[in-house]
PDB file of C-alpha atoms in Angstrom:
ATOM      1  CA  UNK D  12      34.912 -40.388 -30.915  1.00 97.00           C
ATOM      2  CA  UNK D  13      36.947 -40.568 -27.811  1.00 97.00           C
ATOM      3  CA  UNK D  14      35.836 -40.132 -24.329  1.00 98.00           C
ATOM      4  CA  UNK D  15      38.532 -38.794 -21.788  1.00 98.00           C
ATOM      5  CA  UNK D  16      38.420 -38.987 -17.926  1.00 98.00           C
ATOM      6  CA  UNK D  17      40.210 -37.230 -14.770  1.00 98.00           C
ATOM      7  CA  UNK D  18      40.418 -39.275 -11.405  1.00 97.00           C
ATOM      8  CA  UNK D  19      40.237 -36.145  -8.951  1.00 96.00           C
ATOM      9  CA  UNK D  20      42.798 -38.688  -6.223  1.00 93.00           C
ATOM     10  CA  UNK D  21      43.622 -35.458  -4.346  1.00 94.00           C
ATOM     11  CA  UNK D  22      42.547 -31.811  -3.977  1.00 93.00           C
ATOM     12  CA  UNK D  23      44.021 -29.279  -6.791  1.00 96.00           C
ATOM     13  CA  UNK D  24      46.786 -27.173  -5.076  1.00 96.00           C
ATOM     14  CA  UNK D  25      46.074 -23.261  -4.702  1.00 96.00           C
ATOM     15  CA  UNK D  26      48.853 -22.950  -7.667  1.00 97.00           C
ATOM     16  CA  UNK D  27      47.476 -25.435  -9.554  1.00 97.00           C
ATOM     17  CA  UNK D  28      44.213 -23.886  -9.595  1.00 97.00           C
ATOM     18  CA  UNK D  29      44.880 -20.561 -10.211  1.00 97.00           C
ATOM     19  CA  UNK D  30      46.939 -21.925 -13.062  1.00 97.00           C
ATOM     20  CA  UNK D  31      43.405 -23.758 -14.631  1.00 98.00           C
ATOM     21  CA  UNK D  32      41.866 -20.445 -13.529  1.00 97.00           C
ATOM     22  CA  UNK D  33      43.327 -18.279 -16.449  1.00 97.00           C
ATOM     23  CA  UNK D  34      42.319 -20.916 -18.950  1.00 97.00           C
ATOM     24  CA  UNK D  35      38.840 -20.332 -18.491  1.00 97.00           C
ATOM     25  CA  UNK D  36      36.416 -17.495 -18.743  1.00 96.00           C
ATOM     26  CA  UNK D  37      34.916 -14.896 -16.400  1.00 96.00           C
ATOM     27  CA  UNK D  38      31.760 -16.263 -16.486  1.00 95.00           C
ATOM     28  CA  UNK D  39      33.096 -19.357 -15.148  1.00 96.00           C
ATOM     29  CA  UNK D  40      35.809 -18.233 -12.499  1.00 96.00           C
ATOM     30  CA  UNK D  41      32.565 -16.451 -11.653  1.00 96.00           C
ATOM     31  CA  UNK D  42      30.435 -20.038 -11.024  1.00 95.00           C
ATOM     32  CA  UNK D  43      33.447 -21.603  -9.717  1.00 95.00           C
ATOM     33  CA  UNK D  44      33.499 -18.825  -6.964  1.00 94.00           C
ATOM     34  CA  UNK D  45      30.269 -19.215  -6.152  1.00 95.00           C
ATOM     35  CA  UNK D  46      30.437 -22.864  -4.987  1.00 93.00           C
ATOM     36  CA  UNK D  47      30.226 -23.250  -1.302  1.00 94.00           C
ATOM     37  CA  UNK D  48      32.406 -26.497  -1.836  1.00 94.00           C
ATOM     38  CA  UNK D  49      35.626 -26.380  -2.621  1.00 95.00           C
ATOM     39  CA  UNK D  50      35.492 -29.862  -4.721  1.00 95.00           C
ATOM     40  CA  UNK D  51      32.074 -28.553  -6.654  1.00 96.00           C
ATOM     41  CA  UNK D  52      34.152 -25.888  -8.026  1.00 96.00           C
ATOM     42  CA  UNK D  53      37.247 -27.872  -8.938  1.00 97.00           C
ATOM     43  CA  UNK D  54      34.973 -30.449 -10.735  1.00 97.00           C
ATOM     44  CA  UNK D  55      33.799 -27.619 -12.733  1.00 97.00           C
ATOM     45  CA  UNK D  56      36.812 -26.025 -14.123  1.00 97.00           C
ATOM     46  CA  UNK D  57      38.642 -29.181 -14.425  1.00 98.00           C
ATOM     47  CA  UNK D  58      35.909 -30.114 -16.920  1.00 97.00           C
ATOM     48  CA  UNK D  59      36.250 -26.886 -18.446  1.00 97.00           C
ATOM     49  CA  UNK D  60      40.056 -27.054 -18.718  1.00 98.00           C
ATOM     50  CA  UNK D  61      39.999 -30.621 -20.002  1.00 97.00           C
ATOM     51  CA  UNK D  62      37.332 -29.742 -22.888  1.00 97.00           C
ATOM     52  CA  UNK D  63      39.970 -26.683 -23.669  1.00 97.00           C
ATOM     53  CA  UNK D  64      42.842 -29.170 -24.095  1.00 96.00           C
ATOM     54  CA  UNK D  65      41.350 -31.765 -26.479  1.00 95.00           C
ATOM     55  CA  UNK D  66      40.772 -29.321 -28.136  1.00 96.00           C
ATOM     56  CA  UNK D  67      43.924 -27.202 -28.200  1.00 96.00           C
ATOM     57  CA  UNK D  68      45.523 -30.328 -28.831  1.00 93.00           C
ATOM     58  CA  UNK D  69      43.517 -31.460 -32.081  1.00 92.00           C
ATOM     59  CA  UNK D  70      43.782 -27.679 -33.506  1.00 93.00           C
ATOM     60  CA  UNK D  71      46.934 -25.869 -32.602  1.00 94.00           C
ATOM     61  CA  UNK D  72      44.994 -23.179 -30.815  1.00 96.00           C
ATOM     62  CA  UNK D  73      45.614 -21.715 -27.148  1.00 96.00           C
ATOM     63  CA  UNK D  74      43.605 -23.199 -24.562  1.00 96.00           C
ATOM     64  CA  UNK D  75      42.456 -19.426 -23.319  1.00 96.00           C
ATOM     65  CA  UNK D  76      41.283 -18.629 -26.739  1.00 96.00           C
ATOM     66  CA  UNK D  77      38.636 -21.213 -27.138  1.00 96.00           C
ATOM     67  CA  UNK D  78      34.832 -19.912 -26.307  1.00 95.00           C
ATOM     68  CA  UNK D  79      31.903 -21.403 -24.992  1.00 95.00           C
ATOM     69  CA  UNK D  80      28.243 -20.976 -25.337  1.00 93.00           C
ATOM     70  CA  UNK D  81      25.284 -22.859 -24.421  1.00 91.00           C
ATOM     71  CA  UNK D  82      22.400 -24.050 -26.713  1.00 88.00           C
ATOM     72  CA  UNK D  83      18.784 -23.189 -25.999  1.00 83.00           C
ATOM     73  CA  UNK D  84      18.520 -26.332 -22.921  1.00 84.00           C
ATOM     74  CA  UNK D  85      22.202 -25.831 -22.056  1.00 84.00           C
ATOM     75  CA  UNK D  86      24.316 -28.021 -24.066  1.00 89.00           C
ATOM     76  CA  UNK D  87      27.247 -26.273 -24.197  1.00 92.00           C
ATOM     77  CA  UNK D  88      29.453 -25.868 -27.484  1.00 94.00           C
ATOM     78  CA  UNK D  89      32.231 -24.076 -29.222  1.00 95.00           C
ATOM     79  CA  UNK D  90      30.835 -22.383 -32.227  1.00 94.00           C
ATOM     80  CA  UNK D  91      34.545 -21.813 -34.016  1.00 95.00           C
ATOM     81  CA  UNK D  92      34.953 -25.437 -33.788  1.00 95.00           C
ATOM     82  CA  UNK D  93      31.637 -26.599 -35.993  1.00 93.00           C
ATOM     83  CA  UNK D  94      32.633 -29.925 -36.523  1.00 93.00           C
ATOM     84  CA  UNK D  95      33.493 -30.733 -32.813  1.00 95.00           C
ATOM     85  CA  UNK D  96      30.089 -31.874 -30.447  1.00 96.00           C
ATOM     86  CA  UNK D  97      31.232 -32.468 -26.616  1.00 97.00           C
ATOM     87  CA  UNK D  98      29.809 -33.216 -23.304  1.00 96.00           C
ATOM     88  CA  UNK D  99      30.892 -33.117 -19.701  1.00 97.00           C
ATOM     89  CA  UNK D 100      29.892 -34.939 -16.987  1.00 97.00           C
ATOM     90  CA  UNK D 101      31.038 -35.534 -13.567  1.00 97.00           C
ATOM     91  CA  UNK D 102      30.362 -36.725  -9.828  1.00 97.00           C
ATOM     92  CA  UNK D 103      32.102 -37.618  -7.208  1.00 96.00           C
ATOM     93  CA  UNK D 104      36.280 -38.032  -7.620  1.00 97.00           C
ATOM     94  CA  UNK D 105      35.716 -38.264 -11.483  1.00 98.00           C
ATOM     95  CA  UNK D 106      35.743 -36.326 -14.457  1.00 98.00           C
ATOM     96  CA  UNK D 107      34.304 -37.223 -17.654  1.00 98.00           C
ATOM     97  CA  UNK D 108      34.200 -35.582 -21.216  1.00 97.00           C
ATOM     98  CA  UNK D 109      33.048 -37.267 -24.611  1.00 98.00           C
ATOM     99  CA  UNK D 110      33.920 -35.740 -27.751  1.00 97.00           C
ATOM    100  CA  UNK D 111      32.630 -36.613 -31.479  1.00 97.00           C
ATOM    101  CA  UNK D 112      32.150 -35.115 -34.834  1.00 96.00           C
ATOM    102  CA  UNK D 113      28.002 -35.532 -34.070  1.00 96.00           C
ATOM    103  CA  UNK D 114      25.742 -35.182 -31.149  1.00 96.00           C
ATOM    104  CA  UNK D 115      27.047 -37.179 -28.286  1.00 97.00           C
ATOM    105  CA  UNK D 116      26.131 -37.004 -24.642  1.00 96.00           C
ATOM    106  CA  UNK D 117      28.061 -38.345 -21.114  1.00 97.00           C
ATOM    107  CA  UNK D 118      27.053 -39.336 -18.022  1.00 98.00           C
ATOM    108  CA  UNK D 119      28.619 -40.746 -14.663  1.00 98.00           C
ATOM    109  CA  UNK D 120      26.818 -40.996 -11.205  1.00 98.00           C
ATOM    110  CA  UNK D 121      28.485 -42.315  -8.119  1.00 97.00           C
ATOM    111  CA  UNK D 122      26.308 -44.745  -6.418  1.00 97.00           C
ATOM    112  CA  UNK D 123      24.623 -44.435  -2.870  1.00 95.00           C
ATOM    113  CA  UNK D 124      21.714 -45.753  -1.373  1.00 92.00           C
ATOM    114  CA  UNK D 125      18.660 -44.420  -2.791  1.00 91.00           C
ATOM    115  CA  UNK D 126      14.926 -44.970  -2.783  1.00 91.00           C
ATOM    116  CA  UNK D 127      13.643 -47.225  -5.788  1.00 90.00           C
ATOM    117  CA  UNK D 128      10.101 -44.773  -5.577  1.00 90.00           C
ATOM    118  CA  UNK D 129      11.962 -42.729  -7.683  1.00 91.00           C
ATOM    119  CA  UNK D 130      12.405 -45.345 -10.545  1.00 91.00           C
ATOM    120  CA  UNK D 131       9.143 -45.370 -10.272  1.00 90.00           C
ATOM    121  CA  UNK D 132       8.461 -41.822 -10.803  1.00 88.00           C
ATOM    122  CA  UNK D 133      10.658 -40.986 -13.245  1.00 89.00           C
ATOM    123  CA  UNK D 134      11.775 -44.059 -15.352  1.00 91.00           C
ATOM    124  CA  UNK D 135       9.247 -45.757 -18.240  1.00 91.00           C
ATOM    125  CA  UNK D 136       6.892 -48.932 -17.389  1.00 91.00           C
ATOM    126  CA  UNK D 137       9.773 -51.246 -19.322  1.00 92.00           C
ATOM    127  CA  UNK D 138      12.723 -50.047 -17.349  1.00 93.00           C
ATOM    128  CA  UNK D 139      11.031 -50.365 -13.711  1.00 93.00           C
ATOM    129  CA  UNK D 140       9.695 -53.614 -14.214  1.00 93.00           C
ATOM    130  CA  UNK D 141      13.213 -54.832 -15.104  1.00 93.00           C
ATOM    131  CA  UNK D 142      14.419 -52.994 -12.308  1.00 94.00           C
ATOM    132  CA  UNK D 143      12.032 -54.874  -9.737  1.00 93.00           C
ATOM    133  CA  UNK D 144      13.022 -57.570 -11.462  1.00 93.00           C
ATOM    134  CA  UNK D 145      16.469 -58.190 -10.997  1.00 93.00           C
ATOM    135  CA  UNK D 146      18.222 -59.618  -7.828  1.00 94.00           C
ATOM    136  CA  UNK D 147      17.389 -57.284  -4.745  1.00 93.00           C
ATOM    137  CA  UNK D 148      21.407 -57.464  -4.300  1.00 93.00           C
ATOM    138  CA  UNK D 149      21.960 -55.729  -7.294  1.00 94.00           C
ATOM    139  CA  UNK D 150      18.679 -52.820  -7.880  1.00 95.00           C
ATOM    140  CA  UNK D 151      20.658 -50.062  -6.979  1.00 96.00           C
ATOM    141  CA  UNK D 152      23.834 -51.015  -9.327  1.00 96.00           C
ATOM    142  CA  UNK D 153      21.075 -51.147 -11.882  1.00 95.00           C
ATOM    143  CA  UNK D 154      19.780 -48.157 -10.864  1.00 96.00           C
ATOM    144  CA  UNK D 155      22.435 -45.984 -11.250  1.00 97.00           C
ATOM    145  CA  UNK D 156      23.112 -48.310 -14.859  1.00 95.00           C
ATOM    146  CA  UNK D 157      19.782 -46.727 -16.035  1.00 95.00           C
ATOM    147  CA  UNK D 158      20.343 -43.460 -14.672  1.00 95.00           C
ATOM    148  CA  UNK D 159      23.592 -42.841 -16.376  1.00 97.00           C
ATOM    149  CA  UNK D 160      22.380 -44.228 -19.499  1.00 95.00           C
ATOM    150  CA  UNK D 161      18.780 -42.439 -19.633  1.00 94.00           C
ATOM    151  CA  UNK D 162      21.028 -38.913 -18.806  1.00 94.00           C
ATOM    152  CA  UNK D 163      23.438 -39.961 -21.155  1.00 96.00           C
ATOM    153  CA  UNK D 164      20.650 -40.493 -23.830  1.00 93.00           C
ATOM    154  CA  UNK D 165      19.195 -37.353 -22.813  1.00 92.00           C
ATOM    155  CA  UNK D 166      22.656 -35.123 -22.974  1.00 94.00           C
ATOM    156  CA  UNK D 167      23.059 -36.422 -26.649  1.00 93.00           C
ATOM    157  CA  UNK D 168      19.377 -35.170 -27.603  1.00 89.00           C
ATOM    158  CA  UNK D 169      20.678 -32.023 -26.005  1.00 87.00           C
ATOM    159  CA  UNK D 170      16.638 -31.312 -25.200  1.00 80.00           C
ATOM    160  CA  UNK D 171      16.813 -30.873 -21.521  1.00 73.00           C
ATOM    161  CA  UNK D 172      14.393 -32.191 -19.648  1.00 68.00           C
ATOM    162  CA  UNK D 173      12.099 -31.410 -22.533  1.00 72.00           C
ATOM    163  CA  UNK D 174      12.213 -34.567 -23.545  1.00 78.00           C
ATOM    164  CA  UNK D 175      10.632 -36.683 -20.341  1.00 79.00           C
ATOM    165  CA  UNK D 176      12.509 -39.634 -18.618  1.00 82.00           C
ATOM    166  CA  UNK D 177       9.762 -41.738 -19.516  1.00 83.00           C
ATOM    167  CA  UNK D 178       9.345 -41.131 -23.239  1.00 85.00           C
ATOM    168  CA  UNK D 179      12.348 -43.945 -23.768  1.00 88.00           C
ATOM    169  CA  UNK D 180      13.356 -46.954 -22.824  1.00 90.00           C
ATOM    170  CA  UNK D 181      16.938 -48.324 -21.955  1.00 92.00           C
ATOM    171  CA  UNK D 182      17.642 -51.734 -21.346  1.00 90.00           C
ATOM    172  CA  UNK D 183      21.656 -53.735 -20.622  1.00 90.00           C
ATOM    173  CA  UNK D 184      21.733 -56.720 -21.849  1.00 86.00           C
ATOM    174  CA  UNK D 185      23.731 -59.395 -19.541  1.00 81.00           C
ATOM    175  CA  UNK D 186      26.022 -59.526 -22.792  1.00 82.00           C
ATOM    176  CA  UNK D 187      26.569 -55.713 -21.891  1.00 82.00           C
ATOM    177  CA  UNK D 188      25.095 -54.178 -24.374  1.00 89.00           C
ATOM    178  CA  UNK D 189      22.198 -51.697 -24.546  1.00 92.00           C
ATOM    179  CA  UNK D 190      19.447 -51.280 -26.358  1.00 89.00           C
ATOM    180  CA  UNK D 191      17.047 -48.210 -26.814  1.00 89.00           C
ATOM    181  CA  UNK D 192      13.625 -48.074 -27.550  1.00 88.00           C
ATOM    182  CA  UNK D 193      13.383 -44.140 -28.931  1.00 84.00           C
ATOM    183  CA  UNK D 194      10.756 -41.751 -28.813  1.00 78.00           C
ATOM    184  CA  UNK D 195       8.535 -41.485 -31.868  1.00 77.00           C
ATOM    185  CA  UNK D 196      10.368 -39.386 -34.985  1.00 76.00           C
ATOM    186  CA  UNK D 197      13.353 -39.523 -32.758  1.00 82.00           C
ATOM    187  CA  UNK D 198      16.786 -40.126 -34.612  1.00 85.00           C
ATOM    188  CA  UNK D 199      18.812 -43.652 -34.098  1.00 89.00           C
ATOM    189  CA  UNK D 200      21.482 -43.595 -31.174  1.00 93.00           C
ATOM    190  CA  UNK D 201      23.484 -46.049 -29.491  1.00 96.00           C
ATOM    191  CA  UNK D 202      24.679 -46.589 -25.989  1.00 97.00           C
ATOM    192  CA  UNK D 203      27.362 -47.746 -24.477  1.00 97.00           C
ATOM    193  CA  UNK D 204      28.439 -48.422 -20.640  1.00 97.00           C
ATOM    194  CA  UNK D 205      32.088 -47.932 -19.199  1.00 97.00           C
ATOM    195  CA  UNK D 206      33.328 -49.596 -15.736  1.00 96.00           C
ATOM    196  CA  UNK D 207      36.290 -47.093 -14.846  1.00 96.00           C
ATOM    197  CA  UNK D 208      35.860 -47.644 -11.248  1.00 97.00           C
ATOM    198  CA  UNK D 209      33.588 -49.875  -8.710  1.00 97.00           C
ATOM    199  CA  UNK D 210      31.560 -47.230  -7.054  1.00 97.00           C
ATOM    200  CA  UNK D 211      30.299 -45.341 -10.739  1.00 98.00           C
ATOM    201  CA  UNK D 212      28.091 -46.275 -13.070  1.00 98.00           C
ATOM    202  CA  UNK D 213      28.963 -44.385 -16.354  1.00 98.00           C
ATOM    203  CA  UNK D 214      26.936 -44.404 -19.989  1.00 97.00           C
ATOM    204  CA  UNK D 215      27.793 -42.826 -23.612  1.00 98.00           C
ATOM    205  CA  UNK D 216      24.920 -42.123 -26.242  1.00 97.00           C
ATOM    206  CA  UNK D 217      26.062 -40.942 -29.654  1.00 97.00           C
ATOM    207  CA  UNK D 218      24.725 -41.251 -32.974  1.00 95.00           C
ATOM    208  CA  UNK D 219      26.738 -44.079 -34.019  1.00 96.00           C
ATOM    209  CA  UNK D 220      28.161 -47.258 -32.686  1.00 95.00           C
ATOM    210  CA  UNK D 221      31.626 -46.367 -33.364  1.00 96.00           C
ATOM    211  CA  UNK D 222      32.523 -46.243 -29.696  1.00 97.00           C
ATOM    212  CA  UNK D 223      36.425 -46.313 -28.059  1.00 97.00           C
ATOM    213  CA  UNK D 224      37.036 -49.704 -26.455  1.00 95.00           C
ATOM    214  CA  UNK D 225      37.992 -47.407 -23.029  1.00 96.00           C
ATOM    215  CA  UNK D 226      38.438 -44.227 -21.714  1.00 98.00           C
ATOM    216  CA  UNK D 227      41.834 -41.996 -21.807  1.00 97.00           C
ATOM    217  CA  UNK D 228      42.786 -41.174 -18.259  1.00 97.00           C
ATOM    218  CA  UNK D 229      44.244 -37.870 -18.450  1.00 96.00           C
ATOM    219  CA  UNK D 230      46.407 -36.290 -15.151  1.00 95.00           C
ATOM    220  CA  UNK D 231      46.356 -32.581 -13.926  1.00 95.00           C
ATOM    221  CA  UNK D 232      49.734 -32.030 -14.793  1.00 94.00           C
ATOM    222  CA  UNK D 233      48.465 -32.598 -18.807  1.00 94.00           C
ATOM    223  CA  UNK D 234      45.914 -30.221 -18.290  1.00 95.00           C
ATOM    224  CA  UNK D 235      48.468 -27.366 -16.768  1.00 92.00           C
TER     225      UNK D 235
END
């Protein structure tokens, strides 16, 4: 496993992008066009690109010569490279992508205020009531915790939102780890949180506890 991150610390240049442009498909210069925000569309294709490269990298192929599908709730994969599973994630300045030889699933959420109804809505009976539970100084940092983690969880299911929010329960630990309380018939996973920057909250959830210690910053110039 090894999980691989881009800090987006200034815009792409029009060169720059262009350049990422021809690595990708139409499909996707296509849904990068159609973003009405500039940043929304660089986030895109620099996840793209950066999938392309870790891949180009491990097999000695061109990074324009790698395709993409999606599975039935979206989980995209590359169907010449069987033994590779991948997600992307990203929000904000950053740019995530986790890569094993089984199911694995990323998440990272910036934080900003937000109403707790929405724990309440959407999260099981276990995770709000620790929620509610901890210091009012630090709910939304644990919000965004469980957030990251639940999507994280369900990424790595690759379900969708087939498989409700409530159906599982996360929980961190204050000795930072996580444990899961799955869904009936559903197969063992693990967890694991990353702090790459103050204002994110970011999760992994693979199907083994084999996890990198930390995450490999990668630059735009690697990915050109």
């Amino acid at each position: 496993m090894k999980i691989y991150g881009i800090c987006m610390e200034r815009p792409l240049k029009q060169h720059e992008t262009d350049r990422l442009m021809s690595f990708v498909s139409a499909e996707k210069r296509e849904k990068c066009g159609r973003f009405y925000h500039e940043e929304d569309a660089h986030r895109t294709l620099l996840g793209d690109v950066l999938v392309r490269s870790v891949i180009s990298e491990e097999y000695g192929v061109n990074k324009e010569d790698i395709d993409f599908f999606t599975q039935e709730y979206g989980k995209p994969y590359a169907p010449a490279f069987p033994d590779i599973d991948f997600n992307i994630s990203h929000s904000g300045r950053w740019v995530i992508c986790a890569i094993d030889a089984e199911p694995i699933g990323a998440d990272i959420e910036k934080m900003k205020p937000i109403s707790l109804d929405i724990a309440k809505r959407f999260f099981s009976e276990t995770e709000y009531r620790d929620l509610l539970s901890t210091h009012k100084d630090e709910q939304i940092s644990y919000f965004y915790h469980l957030w990251s983690m639940k999507e994280s969880f369900i990424k790595q299911a690759g379900k969708g939102l087939s498989l409700p929010l409530d159906s599982f329960s996360v929980r961190l630990r204050q000795d930072g780890r996580v444990s899961v309380e799955l869904p009936e018939n559903h197969k063992p996973c693990f967890i694991k949180t990353y702090d790459i920057d103050p204002d994110y909250k970011m999760a992994v959830c693979a199907a083994h506890s084999r996890f990198p210690e930390s995450v490999v910053m990668k630059m735009y110039e690697e990915l050109l």
